[in-house]
CSV table of N, CA and C in Angstrom, one decimal:
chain,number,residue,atom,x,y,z
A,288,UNK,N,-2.1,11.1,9.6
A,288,UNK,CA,-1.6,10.4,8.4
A,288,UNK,C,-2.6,10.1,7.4
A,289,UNK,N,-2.2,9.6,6.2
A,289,UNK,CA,-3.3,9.4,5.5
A,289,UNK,C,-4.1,7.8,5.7
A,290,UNK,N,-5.1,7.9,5.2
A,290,UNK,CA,-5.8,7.0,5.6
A,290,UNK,C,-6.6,5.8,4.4
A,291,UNK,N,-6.3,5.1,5.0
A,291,UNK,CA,-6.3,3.3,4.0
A,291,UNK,C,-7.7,2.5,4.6
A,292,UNK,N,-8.1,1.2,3.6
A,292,UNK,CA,-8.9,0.3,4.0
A,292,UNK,C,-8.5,-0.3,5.6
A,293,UNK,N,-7.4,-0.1,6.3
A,293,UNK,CA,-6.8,-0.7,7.4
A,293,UNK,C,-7.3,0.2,8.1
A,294,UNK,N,-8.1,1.4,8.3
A,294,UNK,CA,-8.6,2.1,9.6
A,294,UNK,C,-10.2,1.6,9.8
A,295,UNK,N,-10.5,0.8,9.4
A,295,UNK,CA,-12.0,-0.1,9.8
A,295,UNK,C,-12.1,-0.1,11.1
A,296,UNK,N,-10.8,-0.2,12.0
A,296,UNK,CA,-11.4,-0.8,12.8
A,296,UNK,C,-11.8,0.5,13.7
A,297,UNK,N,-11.6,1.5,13.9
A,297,UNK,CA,-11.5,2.9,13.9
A,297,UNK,C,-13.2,3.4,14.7
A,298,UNK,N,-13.6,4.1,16.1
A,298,UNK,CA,-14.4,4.6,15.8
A,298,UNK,C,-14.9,5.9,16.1
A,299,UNK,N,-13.1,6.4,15.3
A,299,UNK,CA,-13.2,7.8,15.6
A,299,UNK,C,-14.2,8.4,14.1
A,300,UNK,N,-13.2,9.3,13.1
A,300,UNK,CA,-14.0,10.0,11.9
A,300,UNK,C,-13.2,9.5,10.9
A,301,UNK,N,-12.5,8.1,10.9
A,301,UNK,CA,-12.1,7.7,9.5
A,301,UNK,C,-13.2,7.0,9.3
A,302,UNK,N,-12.5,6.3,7.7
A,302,UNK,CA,-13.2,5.7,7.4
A,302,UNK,C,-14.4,4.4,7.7
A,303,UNK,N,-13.9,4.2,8.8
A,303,UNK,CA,-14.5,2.8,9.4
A,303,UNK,C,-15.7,3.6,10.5
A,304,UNK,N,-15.6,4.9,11.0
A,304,UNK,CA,-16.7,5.6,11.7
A,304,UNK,C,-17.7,5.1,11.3
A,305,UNK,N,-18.2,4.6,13.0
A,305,UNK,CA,-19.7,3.8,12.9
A,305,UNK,C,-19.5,2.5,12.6
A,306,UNK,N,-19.1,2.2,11.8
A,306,UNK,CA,-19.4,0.6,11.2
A,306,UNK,C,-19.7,-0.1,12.5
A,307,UNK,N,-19.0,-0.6,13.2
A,307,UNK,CA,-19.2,-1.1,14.6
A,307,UNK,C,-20.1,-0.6,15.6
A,308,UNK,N,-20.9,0.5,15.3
A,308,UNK,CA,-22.1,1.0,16.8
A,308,UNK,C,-23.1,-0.1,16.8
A,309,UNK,N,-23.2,-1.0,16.0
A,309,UNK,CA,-24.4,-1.8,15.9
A,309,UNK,C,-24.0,-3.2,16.8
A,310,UNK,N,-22.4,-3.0,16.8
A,310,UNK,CA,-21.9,-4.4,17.9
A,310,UNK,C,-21.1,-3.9,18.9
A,311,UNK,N,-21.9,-2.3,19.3
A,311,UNK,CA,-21.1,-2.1,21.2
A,311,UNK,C,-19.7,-1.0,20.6
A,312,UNK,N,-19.4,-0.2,19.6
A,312,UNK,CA,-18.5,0.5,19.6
A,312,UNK,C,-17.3,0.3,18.7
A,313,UNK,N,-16.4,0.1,19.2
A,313,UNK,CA,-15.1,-0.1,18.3
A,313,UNK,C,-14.8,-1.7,17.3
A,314,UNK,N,-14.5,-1.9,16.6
A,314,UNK,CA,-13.8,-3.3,15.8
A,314,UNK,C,-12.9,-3.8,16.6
A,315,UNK,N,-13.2,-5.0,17.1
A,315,UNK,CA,-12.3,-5.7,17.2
A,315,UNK,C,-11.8,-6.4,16.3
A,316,UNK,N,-10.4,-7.1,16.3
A,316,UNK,CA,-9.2,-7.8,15.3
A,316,UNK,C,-10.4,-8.5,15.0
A,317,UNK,N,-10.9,-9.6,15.7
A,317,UNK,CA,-11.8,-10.9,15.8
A,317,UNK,C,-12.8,-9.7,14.4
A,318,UNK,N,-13.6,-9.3,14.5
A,318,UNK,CA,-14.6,-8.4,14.0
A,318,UNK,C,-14.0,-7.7,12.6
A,319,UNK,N,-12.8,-7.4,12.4
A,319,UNK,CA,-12.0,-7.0,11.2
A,319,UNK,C,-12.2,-8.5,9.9
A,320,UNK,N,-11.4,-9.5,10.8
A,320,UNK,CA,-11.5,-10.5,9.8
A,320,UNK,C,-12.4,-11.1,9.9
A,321,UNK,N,-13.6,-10.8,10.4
A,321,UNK,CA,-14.7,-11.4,10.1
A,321,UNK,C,-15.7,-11.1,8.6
A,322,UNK,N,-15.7,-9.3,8.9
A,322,UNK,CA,-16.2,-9.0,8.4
A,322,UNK,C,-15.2,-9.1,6.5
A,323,UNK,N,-13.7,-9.0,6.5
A,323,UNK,CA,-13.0,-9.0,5.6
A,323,UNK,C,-13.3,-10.5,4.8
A,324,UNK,N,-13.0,-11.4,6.1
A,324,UNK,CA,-13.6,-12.7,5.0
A,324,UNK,C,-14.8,-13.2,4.8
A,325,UNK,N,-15.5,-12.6,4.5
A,325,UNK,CA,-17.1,-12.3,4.7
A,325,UNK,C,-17.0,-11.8,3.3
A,326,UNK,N,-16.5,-10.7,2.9
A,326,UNK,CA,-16.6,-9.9,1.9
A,326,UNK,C,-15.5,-10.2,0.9
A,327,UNK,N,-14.0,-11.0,1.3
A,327,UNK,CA,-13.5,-11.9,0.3
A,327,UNK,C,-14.2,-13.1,-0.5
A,328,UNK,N,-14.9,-13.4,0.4
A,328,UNK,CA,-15.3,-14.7,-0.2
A,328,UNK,C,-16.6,-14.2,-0.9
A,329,UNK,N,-17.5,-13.1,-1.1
A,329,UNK,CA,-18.2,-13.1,-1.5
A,329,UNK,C,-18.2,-12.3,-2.7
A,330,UNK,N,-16.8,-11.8,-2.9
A,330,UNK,CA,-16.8,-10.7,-4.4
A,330,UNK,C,-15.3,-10.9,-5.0
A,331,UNK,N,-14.8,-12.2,-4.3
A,331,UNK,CA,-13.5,-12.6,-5.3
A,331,UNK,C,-13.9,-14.1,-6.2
A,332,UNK,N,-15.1,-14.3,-6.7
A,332,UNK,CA,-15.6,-15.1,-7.6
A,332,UNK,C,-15.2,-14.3,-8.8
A,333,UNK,N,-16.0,-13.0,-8.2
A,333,UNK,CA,-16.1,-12.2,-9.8
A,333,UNK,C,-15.0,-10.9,-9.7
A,334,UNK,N,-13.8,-11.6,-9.3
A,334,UNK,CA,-12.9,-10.2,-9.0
A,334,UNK,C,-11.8,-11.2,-9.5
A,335,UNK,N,-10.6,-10.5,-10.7
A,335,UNK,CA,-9.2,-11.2,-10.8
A,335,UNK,C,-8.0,-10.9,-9.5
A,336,UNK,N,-8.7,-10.2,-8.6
A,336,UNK,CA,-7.3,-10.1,-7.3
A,336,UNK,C,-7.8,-9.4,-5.9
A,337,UNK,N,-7.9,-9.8,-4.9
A,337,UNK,CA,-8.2,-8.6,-3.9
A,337,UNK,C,-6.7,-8.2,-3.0
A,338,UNK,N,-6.8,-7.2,-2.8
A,338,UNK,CA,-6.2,-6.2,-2.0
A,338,UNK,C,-6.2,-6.3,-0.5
A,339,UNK,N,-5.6,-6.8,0.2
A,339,UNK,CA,-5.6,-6.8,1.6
A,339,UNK,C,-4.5,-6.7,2.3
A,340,UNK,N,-4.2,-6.0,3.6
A,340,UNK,CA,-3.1,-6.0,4.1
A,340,UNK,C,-2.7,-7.3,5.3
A,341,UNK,N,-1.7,-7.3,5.6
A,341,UNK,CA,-1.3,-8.8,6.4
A,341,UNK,C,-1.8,-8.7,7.8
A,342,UNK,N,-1.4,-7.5,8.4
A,342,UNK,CA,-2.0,-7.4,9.6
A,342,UNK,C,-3.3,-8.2,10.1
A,343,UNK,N,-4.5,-8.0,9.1
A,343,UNK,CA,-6.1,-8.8,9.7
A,343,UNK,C,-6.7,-9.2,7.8
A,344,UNK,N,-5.8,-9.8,6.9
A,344,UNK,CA,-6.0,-9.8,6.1
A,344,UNK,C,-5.7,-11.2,5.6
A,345,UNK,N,-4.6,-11.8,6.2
A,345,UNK,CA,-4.0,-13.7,5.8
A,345,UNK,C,-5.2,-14.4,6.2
A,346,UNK,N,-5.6,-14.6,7.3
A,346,UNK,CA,-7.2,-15.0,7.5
A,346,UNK,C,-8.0,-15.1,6.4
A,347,UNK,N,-8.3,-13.8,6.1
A,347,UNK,CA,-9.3,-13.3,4.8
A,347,UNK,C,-9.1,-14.3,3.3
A,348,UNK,N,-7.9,-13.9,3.2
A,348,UNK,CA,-7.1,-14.0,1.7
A,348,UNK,C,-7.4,-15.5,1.9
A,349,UNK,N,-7.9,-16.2,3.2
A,349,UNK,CA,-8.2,-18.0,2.5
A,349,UNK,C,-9.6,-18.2,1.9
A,350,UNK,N,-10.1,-17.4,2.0
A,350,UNK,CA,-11.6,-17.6,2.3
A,350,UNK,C,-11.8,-16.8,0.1
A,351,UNK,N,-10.7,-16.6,-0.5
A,351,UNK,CA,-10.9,-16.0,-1.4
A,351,UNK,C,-10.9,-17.2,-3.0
A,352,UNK,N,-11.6,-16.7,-3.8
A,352,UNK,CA,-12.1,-17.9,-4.8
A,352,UNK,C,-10.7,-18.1,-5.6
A,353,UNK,N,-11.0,-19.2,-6.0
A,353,UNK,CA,-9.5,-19.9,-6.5
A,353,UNK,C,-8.8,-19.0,-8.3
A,354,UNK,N,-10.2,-18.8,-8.2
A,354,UNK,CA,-9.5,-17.3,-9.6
A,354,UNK,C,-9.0,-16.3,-9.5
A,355,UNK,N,-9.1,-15.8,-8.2
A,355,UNK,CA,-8.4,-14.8,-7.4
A,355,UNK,C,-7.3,-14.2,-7.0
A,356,UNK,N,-6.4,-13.4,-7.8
A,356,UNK,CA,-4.9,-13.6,-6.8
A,356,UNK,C,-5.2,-12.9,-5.8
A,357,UNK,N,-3.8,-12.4,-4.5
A,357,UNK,CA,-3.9,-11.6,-3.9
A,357,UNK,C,-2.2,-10.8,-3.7
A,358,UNK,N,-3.1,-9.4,-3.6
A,358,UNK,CA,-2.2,-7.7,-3.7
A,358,UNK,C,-2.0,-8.2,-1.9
A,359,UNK,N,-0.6,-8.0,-1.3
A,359,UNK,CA,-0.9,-7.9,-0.3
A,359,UNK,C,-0.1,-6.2,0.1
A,360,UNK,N,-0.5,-5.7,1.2
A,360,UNK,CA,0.2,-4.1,1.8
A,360,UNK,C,1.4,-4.3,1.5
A,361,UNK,N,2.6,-3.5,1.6
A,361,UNK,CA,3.7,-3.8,2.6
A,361,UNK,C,4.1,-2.7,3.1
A,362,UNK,N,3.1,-1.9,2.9
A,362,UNK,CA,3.5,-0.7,3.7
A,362,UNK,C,2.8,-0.4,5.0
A,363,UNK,N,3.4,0.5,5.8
A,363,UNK,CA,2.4,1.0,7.1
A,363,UNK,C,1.2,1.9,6.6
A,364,UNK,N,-0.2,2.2,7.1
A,364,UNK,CA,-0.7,3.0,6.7
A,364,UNK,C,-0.4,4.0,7.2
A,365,UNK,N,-0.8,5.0,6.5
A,365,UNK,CA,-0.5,6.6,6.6
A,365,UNK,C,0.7,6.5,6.1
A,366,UNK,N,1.8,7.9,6.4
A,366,UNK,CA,2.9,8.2,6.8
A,366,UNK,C,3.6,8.9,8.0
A,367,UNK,N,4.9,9.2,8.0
A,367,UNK,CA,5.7,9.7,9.3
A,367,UNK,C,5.4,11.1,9.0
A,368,UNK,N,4.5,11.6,9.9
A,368,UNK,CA,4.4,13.1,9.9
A,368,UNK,C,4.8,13.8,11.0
A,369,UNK,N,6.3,13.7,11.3
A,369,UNK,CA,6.9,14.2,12.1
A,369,UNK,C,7.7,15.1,10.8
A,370,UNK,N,8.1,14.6,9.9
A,370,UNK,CA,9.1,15.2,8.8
A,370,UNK,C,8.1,16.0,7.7
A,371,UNK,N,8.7,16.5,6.9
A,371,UNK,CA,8.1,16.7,6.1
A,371,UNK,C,7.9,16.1,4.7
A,372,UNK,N,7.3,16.2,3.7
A,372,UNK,CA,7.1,15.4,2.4
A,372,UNK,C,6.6,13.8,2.6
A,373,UNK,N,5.3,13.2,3.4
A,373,UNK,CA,4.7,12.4,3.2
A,373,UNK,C,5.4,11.0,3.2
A,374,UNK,N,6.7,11.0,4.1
A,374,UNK,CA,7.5,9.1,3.4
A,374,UNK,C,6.9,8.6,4.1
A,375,UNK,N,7.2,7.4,3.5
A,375,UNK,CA,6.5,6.3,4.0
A,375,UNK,C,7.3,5.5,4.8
A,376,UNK,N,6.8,4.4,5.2
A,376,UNK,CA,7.5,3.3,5.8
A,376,UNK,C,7.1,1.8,6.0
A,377,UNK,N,7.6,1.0,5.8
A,377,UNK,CA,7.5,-0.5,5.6
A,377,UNK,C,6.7,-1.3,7.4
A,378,UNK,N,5.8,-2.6,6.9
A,378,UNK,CA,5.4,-3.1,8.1
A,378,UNK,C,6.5,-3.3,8.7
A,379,UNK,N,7.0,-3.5,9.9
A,379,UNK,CA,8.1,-3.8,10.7
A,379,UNK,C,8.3,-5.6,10.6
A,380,UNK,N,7.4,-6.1,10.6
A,380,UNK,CA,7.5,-7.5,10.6
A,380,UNK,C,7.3,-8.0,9.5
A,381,UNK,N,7.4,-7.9,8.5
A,381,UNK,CA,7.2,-8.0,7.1
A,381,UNK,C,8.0,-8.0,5.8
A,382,UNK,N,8.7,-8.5,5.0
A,382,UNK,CA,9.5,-8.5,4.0
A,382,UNK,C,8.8,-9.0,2.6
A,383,UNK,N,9.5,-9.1,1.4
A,383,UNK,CA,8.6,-9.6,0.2
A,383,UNK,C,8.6,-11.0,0.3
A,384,UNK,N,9.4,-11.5,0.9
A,384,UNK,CA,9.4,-12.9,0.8
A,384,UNK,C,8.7,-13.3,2.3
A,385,UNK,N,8.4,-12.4,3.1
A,385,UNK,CA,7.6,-13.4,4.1
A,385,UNK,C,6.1,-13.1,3.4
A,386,UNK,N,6.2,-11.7,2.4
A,386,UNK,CA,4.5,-11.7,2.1
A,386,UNK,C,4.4,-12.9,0.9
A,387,UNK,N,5.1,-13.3,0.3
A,387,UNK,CA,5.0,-13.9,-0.7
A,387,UNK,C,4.5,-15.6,0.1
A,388,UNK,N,5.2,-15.8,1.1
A,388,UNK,CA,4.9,-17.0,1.8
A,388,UNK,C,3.7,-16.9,2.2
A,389,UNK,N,3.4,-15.9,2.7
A,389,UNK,CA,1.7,-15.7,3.1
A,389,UNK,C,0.4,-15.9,2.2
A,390,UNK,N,1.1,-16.2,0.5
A,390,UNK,CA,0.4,-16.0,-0.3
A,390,UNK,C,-0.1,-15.0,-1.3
A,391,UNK,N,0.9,-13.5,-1.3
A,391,UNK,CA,1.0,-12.9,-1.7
A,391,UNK,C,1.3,-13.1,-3.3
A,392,UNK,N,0.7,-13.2,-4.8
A,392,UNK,CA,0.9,-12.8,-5.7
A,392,UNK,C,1.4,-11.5,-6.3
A,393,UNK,N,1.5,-10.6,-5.3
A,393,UNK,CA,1.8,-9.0,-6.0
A,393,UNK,C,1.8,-8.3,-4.7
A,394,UNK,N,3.1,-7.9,-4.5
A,394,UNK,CA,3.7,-6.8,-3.8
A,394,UNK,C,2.7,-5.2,-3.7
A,395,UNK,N,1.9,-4.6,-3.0
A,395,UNK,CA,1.4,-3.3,-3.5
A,395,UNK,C,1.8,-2.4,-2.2
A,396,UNK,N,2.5,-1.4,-2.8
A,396,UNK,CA,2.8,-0.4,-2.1
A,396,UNK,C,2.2,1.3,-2.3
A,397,UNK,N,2.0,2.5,-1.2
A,397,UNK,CA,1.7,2.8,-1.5
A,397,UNK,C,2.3,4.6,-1.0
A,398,UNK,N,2.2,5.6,-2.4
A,398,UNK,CA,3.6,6.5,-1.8
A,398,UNK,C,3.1,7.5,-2.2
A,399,UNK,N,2.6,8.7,-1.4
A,399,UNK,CA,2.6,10.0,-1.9
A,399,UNK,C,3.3,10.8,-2.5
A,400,UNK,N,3.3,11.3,-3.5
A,400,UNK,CA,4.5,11.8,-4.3
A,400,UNK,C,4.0,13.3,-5.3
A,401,UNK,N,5.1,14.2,-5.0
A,401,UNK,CA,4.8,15.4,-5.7
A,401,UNK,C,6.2,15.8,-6.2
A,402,UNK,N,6.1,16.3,-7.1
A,402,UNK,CA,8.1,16.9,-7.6
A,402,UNK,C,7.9,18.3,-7.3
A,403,UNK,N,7.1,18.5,-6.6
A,403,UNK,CA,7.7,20.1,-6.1
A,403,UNK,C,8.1,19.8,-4.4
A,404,UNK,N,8.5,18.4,-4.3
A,404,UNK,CA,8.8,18.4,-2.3
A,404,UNK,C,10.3,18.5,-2.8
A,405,UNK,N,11.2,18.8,-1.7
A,405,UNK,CA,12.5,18.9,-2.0
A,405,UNK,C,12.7,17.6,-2.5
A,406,UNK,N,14.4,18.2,-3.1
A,406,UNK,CA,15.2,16.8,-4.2
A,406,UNK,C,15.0,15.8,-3.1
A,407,UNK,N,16.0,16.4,-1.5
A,407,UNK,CA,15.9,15.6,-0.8
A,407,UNK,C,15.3,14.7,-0.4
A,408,UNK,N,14.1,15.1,-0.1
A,408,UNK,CA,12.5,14.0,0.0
A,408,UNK,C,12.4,13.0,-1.2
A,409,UNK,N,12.4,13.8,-2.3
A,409,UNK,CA,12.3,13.0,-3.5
A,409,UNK,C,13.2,11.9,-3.6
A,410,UNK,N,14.6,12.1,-3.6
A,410,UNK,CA,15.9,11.5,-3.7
A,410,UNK,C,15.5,9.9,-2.7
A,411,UNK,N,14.8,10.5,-1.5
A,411,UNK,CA,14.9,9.6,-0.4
A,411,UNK,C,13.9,8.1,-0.9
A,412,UNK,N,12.6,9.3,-1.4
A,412,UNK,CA,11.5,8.2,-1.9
A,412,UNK,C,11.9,7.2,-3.1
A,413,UNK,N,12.4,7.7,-4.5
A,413,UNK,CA,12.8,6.9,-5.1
A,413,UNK,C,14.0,6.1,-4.6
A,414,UNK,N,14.8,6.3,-3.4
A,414,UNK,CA,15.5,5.1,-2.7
A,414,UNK,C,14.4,4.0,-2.5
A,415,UNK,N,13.8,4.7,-2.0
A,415,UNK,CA,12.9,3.9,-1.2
A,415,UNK,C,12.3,2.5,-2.3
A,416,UNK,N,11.5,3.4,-3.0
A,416,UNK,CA,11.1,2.7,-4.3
A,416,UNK,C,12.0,1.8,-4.7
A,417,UNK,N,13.4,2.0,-5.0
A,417,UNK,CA,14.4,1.4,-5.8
A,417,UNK,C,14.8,0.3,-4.7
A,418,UNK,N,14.5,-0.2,-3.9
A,418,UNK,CA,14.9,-1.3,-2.8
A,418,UNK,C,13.8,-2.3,-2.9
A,419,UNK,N,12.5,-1.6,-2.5
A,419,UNK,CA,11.4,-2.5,-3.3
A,419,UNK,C,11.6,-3.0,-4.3
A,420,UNK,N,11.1,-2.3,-5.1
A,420,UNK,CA,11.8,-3.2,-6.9
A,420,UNK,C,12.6,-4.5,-6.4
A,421,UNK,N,14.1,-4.1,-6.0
A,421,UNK,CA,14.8,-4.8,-6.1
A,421,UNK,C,14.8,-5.8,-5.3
A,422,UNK,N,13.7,-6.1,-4.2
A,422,UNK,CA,13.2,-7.0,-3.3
A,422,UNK,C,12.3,-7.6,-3.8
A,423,UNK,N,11.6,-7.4,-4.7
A,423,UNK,CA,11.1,-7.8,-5.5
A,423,UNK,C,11.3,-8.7,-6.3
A,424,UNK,N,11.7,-7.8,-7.4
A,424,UNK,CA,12.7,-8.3,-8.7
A,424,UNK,C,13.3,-10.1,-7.6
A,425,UNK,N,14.2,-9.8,-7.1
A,425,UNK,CA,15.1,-11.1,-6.2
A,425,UNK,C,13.9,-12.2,-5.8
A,426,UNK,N,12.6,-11.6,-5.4
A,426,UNK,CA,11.9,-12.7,-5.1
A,426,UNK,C,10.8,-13.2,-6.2
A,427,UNK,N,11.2,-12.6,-7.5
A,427,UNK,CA,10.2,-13.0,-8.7
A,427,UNK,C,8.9,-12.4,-8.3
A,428,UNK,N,8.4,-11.4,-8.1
A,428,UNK,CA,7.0,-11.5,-7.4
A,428,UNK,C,6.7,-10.0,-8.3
A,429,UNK,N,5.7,-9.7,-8.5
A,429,UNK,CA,5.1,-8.8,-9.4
A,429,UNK,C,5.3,-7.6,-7.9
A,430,UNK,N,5.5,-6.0,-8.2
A,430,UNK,CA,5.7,-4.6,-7.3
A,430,UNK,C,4.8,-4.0,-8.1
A,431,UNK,N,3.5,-3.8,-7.4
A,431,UNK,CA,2.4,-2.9,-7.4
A,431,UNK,C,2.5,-1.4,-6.8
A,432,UNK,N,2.9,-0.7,-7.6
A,432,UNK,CA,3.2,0.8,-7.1
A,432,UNK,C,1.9,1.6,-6.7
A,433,UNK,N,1.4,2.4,-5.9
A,433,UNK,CA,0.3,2.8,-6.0
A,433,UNK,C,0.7,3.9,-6.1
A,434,UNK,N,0.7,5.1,-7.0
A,434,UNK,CA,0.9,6.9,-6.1
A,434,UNK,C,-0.3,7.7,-5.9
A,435,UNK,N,0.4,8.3,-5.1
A,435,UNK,CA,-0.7,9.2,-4.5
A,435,UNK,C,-0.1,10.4,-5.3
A,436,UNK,N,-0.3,11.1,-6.0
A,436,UNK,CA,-0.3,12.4,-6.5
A,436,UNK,C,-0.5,13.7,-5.4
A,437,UNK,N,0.5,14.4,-4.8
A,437,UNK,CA,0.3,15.2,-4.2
A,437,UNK,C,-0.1,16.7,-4.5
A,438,UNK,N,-0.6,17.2,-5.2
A,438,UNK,CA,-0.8,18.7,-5.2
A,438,UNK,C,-1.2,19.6,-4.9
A,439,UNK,N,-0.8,20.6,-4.3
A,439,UNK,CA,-1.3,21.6,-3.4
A,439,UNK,C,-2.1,22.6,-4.0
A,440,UNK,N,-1.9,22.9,-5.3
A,440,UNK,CA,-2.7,23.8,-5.8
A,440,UNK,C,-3.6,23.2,-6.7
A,441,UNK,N,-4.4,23.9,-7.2
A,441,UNK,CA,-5.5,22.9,-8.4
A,441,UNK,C,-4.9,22.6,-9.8
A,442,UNK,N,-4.5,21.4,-10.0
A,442,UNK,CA,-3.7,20.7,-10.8
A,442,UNK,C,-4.6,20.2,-12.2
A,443,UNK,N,-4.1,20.5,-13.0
A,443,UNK,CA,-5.1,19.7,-14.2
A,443,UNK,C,-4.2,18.6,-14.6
A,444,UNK,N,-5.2,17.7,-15.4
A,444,UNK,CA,-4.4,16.5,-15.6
A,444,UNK,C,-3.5,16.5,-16.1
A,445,UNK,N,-2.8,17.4,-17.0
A,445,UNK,CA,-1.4,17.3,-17.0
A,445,UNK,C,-0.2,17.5,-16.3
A,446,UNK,N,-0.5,18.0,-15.3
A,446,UNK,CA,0.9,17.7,-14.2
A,446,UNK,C,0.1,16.4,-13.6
A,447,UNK,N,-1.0,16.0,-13.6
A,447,UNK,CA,-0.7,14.3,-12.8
A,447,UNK,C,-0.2,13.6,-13.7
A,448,UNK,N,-0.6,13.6,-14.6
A,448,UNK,CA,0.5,12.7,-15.8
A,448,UNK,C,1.6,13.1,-15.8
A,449,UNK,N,1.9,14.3,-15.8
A,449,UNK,CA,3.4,14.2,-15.7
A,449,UNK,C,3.7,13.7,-14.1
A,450,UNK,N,3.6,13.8,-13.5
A,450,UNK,CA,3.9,13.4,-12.0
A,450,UNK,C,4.0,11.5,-11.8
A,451,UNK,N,3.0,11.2,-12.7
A,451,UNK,CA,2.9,9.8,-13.0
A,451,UNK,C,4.0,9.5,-13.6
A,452,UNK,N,4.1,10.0,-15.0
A,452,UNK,CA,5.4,9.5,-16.0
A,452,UNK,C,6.8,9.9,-15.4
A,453,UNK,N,7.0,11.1,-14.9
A,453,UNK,CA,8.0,11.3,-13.9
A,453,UNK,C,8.5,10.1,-12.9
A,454,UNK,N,7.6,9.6,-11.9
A,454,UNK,CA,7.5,8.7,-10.7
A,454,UNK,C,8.2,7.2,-11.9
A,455,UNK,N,7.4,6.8,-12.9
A,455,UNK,CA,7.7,6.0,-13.6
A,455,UNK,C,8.9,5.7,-14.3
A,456,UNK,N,9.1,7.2,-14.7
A,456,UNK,CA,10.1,6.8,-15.9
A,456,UNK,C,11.6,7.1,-14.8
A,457,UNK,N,11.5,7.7,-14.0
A,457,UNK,CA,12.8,7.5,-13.0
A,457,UNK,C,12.5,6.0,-11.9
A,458,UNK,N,12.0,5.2,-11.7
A,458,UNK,CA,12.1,3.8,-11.2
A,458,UNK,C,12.4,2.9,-12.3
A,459,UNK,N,12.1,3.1,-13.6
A,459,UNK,CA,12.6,2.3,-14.6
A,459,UNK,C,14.2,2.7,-15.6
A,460,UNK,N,14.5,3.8,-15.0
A,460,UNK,CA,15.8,4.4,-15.9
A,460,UNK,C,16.7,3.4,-15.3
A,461,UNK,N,17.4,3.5,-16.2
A,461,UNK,CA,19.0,2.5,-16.3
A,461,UNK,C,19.4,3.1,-15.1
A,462,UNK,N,20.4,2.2,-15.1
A,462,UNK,CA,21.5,2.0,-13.7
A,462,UNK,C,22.7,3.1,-14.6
């Protein structure tokens, strides 16, 4: 699957590889939010929001400066790659309004997306998309879309822009 700030604790060849050889091998949970509120508290003085997911992240997010909002996940990392076209899927224990009680100022989600995967896949993701929103929207809470631009061949910036304004301008079309 693809890979997020949530594989730290990791010490295979993502991103988190190594970080932990200096304390005996792998991250532990204890060792995730240590190091997360370590590094909230020390660059959300000069930062308008940090990014963190709920899992080893609510800890964190207290320890963050009072000018700070916070983006919380609500997605799983990676995706289901048993299927094809990259969907995603939501934390299991998690809703907008339980992240909003956690403290969440802004919903951030995050979705691989190409308009050359079938309508089907497509069709499914902007479901997908269009429930958020509307979980959203219901809990007043700002929906931080992240895309991942998918392209298989060497793309110049104008199909990511279009791929952008595409992703955009069909989550905001009328009903």
């Amino acid at each position: 699957g693809g890979g997020d700030q949530r594989e730290v604790r990791g010490g295979g060849t993502g991103r988190g590889a190594g970080l932990w050889k200096g304390k005996g091998g792998d991250g532990t949970d204890a060792m995730v939010e240590e190091l997360r509120s370590a590094v909230t508290e020390v660059l959300t003085p000069h930062a308008s929001a940090i990014l963190l997911d709920p899992e080893w992240g609510i800890e964190p997010s207290k320890k963050r400066s009072a000018n700070a909002g916070l983006l919380l996940a609500y997605e799983k990392s990676g995706y289901d790659n048993t299927r094809s076209g990259r969907l995603p899927d939501l934390l299991p224990h998690w809703s907008v309004r339980r992240l909003q009680e956690a403290g969440a100022n802004c919903v951030k989600v995050l979705i691989y997306y190409t308009p050359f995967d079938t309508k089907d896949v497509n069709e499914e993701k902007h479901a997908f998309v269009e429930r958020i929103g509307d979980e959203c929207r219901t809990n007043d809470i700002p929906f931080f879309l992240l895309i991942i631009a998918v392209v298989c061949i060497a793309a110049s910036g104008y199909v990511i822009n279009h791929i952008l304004y595409y992703v955009a301008h069909r989550i905001n079309a009328p009903n």
